[in-house]
PDB file of C-alpha atoms in Angstrom:
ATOM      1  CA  UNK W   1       2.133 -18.427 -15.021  1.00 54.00           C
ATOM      2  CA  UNK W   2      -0.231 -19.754 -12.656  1.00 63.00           C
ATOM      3  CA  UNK W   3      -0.854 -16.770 -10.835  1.00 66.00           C
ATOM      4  CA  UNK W   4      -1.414 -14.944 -13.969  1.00 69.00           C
ATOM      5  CA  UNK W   5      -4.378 -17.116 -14.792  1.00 73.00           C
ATOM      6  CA  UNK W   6      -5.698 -16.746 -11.585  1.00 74.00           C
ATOM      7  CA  UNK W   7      -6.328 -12.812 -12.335  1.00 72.00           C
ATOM      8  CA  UNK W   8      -7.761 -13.944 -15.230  1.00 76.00           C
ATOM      9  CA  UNK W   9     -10.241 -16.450 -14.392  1.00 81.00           C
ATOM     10  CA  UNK W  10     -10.041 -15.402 -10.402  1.00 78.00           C
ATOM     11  CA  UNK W  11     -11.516 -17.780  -8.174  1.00 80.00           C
ATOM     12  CA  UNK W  12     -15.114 -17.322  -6.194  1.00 81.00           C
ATOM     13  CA  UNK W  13     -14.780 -14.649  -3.803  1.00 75.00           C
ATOM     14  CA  UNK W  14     -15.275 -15.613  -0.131  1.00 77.00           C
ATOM     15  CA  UNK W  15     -14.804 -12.437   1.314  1.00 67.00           C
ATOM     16  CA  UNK W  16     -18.111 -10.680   2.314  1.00 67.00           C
ATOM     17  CA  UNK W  17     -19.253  -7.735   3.463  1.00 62.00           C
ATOM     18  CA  UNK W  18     -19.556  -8.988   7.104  1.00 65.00           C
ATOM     19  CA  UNK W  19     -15.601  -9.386   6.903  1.00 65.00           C
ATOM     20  CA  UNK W  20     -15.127  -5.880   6.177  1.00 62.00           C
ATOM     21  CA  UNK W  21     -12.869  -4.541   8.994  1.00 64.00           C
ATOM     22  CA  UNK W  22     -14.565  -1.198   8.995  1.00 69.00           C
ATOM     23  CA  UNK W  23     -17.606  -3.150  10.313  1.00 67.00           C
ATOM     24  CA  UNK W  24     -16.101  -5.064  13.316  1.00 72.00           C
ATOM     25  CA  UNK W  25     -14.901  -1.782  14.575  1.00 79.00           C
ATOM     26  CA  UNK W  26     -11.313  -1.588  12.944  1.00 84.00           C
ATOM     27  CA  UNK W  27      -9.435   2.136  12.551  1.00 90.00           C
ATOM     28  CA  UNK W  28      -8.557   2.120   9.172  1.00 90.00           C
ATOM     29  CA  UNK W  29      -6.032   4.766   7.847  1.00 93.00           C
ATOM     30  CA  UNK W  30      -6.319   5.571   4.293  1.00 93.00           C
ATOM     31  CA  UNK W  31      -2.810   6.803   3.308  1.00 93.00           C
ATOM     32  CA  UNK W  32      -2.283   8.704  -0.048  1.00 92.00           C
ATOM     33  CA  UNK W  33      -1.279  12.221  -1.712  1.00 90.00           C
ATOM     34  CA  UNK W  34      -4.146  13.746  -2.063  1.00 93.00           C
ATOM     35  CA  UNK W  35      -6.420  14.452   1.188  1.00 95.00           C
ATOM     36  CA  UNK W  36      -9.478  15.243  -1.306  1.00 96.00           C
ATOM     37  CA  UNK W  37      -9.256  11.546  -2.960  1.00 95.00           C
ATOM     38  CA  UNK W  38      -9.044  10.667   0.247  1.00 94.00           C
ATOM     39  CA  UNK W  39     -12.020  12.030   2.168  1.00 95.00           C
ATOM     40  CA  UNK W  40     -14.116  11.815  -0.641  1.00 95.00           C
ATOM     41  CA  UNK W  41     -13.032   7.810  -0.451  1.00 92.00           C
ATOM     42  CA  UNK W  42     -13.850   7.760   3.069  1.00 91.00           C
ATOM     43  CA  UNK W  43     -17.183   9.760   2.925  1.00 92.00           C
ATOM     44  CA  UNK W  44     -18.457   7.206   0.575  1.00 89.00           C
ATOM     45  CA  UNK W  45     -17.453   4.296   2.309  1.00 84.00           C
ATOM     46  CA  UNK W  46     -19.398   5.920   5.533  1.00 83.00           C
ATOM     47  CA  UNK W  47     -22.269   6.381   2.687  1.00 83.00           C
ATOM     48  CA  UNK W  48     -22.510   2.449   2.164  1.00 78.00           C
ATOM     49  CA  UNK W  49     -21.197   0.697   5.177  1.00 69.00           C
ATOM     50  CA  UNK W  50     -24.369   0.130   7.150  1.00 61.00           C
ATOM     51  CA  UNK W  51     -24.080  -2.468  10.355  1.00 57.00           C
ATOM     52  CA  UNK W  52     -26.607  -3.103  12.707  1.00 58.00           C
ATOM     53  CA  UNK W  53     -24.722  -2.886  15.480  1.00 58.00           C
ATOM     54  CA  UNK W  54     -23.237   0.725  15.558  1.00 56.00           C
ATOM     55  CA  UNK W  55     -21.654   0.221  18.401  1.00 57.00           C
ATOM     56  CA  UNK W  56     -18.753  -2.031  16.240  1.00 59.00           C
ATOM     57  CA  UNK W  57     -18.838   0.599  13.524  1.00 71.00           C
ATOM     58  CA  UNK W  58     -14.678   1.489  12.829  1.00 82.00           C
ATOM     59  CA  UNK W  59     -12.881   4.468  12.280  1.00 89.00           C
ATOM     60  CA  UNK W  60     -11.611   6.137   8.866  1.00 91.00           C
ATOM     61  CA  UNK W  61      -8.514   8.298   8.688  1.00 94.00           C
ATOM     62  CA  UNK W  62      -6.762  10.148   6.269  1.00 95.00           C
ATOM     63  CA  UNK W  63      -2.604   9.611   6.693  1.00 94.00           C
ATOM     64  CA  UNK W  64      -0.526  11.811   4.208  1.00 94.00           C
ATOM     65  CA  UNK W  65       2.035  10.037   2.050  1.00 94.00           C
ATOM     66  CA  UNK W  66       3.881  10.602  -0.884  1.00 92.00           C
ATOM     67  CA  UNK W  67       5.798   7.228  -1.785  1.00 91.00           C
ATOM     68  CA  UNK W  68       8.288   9.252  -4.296  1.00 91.00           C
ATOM     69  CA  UNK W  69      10.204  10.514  -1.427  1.00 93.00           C
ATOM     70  CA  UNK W  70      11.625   8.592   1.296  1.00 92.00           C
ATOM     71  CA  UNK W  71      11.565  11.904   3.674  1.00 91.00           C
ATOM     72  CA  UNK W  72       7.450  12.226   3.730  1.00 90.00           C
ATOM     73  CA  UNK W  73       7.072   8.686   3.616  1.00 89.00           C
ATOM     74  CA  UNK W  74       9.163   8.551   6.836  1.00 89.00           C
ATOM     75  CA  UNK W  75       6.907  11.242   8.180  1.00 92.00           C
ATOM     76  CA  UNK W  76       3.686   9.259   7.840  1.00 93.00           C
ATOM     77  CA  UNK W  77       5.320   6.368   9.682  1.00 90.00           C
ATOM     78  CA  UNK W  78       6.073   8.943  12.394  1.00 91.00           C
ATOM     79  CA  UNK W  79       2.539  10.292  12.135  1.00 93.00           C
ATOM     80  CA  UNK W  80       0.963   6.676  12.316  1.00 94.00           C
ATOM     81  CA  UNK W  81       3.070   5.760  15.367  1.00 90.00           C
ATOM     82  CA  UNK W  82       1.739   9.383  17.453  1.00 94.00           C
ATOM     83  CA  UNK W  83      -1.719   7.712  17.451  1.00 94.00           C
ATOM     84  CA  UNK W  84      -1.485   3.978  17.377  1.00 94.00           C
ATOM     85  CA  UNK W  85       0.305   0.929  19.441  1.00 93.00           C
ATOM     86  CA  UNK W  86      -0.218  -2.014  16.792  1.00 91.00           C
ATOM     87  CA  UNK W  87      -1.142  -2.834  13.463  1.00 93.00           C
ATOM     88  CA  UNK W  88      -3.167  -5.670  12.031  1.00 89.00           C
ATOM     89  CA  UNK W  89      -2.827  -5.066   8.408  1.00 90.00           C
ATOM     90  CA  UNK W  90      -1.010  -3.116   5.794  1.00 93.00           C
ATOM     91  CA  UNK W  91      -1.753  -3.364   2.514  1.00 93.00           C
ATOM     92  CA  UNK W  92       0.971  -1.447   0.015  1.00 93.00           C
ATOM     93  CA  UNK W  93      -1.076  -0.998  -3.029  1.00 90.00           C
ATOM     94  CA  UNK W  94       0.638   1.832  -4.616  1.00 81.00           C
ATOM     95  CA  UNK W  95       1.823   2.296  -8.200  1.00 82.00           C
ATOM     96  CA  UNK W  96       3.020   4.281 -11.030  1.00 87.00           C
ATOM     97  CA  UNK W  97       3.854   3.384 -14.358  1.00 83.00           C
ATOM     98  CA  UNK W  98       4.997   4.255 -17.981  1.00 82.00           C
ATOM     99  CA  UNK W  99       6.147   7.448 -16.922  1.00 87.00           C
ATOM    100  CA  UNK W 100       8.216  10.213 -18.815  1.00 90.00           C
ATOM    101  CA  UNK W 101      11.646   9.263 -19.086  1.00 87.00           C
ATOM    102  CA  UNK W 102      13.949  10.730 -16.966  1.00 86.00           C
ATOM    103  CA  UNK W 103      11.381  10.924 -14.162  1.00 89.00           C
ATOM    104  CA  UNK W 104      12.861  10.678 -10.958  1.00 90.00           C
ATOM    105  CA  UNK W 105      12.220  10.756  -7.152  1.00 92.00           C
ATOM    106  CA  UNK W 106      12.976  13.373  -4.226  1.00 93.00           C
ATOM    107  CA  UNK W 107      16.074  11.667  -3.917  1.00 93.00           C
ATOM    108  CA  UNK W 108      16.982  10.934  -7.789  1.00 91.00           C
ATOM    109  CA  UNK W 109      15.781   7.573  -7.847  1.00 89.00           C
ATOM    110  CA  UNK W 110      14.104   6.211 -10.963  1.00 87.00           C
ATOM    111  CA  UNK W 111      10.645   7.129 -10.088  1.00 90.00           C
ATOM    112  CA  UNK W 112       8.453   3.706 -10.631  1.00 87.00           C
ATOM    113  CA  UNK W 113      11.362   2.335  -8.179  1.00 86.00           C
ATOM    114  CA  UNK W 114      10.967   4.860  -5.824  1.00 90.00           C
ATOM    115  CA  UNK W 115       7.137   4.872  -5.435  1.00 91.00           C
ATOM    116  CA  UNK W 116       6.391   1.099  -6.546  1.00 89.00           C
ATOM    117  CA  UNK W 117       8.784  -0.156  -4.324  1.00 88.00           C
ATOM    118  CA  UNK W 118      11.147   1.343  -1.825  1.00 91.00           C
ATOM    119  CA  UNK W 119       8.560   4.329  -0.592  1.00 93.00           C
ATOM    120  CA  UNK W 120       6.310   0.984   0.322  1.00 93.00           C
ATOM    121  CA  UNK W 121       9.511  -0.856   1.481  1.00 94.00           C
ATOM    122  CA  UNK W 122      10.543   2.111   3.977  1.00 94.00           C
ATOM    123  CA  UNK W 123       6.913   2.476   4.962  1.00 95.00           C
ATOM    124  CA  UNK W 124       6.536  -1.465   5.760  1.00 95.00           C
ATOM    125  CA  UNK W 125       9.709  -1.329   7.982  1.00 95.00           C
ATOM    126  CA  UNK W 126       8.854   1.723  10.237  1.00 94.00           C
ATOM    127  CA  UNK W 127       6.038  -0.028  11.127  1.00 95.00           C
ATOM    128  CA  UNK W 128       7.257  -3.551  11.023  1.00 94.00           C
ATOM    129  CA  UNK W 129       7.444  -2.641  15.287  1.00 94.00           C
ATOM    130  CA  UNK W 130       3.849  -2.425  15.543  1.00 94.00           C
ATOM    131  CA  UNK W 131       2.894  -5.597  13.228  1.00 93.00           C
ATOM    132  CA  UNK W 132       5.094  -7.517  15.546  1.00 92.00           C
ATOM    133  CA  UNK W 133       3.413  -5.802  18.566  1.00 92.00           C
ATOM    134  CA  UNK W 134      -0.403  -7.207  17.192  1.00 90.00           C
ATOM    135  CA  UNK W 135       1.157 -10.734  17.513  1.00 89.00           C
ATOM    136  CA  UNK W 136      -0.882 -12.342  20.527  1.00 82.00           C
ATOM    137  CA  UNK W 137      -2.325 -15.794  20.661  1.00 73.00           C
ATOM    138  CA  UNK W 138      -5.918 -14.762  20.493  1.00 75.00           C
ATOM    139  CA  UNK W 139      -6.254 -12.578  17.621  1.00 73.00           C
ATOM    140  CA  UNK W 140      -5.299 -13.722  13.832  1.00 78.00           C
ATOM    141  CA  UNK W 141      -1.509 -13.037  12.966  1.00 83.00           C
ATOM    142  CA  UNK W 142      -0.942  -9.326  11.296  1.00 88.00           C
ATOM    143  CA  UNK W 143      -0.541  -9.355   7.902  1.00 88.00           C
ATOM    144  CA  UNK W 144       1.226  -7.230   5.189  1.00 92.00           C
ATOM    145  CA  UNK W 145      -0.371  -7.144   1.605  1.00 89.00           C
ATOM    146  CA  UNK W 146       1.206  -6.152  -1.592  1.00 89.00           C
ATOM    147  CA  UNK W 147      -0.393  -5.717  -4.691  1.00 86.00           C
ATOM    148  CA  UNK W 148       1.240  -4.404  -7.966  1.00 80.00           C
ATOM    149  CA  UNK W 149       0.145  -4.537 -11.769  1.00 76.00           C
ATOM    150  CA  UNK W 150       0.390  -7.469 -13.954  1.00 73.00           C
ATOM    151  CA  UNK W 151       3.284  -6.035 -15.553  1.00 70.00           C
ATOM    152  CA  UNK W 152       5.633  -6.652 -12.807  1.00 69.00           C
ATOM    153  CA  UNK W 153       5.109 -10.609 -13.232  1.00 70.00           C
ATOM    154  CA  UNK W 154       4.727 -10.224 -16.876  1.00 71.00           C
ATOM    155  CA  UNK W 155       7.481  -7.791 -17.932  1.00 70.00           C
ATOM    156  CA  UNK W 156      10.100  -8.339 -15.379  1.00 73.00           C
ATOM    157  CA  UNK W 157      13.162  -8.300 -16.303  1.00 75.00           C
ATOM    158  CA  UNK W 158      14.790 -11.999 -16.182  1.00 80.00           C
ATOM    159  CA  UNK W 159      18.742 -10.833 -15.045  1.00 82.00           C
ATOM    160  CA  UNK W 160      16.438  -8.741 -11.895  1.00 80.00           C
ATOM    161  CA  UNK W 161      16.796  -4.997 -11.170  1.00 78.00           C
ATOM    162  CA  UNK W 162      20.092  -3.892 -12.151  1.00 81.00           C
ATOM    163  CA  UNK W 163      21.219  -1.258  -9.469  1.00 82.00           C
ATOM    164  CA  UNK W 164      22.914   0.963 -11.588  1.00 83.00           C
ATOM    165  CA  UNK W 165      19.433   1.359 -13.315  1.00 80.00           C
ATOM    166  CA  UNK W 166      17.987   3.199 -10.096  1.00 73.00           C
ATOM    167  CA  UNK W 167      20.198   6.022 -10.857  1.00 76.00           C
ATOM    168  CA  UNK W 168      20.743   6.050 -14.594  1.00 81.00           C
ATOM    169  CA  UNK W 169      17.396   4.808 -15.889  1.00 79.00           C
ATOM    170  CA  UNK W 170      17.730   3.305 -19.547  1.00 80.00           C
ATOM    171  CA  UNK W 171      16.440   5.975 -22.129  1.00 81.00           C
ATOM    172  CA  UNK W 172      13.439   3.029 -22.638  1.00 79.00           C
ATOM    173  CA  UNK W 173       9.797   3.395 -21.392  1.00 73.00           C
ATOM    174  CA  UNK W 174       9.831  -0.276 -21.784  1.00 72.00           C
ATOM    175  CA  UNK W 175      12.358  -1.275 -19.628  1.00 72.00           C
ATOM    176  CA  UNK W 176      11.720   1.664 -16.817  1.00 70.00           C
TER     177      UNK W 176
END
C-alpha cells in the first residue's frame, strides 16, 4: 500500500528542467500508433525546450508501434536497431483498459495483455542488446521504466494471471 500513497501524496519533485535529456543533447524516439500524436508531441516539445547552449540541443523521432501485435512491435525494434548502437533509457508507458469484451490482439490474445504487457515485454527484449551495450563505467547505468495505472496494484488479481485467461478472457470487464 505504500506505493499507493506515494501517488497520492507524491513526494517533492527533484527532477528539473536542466535534467531533461532532450537538453543535454539526447535522441529521443517517441514510439506510438499514431504519427500525428506524435509529431504534434514533438513539435511542441521543440516549442518549449529552450537551452542556451544549442549546440547540446537533442534529437526527436517518431518510431511506429502498435503494442497489440507482436509482428509491428517486432518491426519497430528492427527499425530502432537500423539507426542506433545503444540505449540509455526505455520507458514502457503504454496502456489500455476497460475495453469491450471479447477484444483481442493480432494474435488472439486478450487485448489489455497484449498491449499492457507482452507488446512492451517483446519490445524491452529486442532491445535488451543495446541497454547492455550503454553499460560503460563513465556514463550512469541504462535504465528501463515501466509505468502502468493504479489499477494494476489495486485490482490485481491475488491467485496472478491465469494463462488460460489470455486466450479465453472471462465474459467480465472487471476481471479483463
Amino acid at each position: 500500500m505504500g506505493a499507493q500513497f506515494s501517488q497520492f501524496f507524491p513526494p517533492r519533485p527533484t527532477f528539473t528542467p536542466s535534467d531533461v535529456p532532450l537538453q543535454q543533447g539526447a535522441t529521443v524516439y517517441l514510439a506510438g500508433w499514431s504519427e500525428t500524436h506524435a509529431e504534434a508531441a514533438i513539435q511542441s516539445i521543440q516549442a518549449t525546450t529552450t537551452t542556451p547552449d544549442t549546440t547540446t540541443t537533442g534529437q526527436l523521432y517518431f518510431l511506429p508501434l502498435h503494442l497489440d501485435d507482436l509482428t509491428t512491435t517486432k518491426s519497430t525494434g528492427i527499425a530502432f536497431v537500423t539507426r542506433e548502437s545503444r540505449l540509455d533509457l526505455l520507458v514502457n508507458n503504454a496502456g489500455v483498459s476497460q475495453l469491450p469484451l471479447g477484444s483481442v490482439s493480432a494474435q488472439g490474445i486478450e487485448l489489455q495483455i497484449a498491449t499492457n504487457c507482452l507488446g512492451p515485454f517483446l519490445l524491452t527484449q529486442l532491445l535488451l542488446p543495446f541497454l547492455t551495450a550503454a553499460v560503460t563505467d563513465f556514463s550512469p547505468a541504462p535504465r528501463v521504466i515501466w509505468t502502468s495505472s493504479q489499477v494494476a496494484g489495486l485490482s490485481a488479481p491475488p491467485e496472478g494471471i491465469l494463462l488460460s485467461e489470455l486466450r479465453y478472457p472471462p465474459r467480465d470487464a472487471v476481471r479483463n
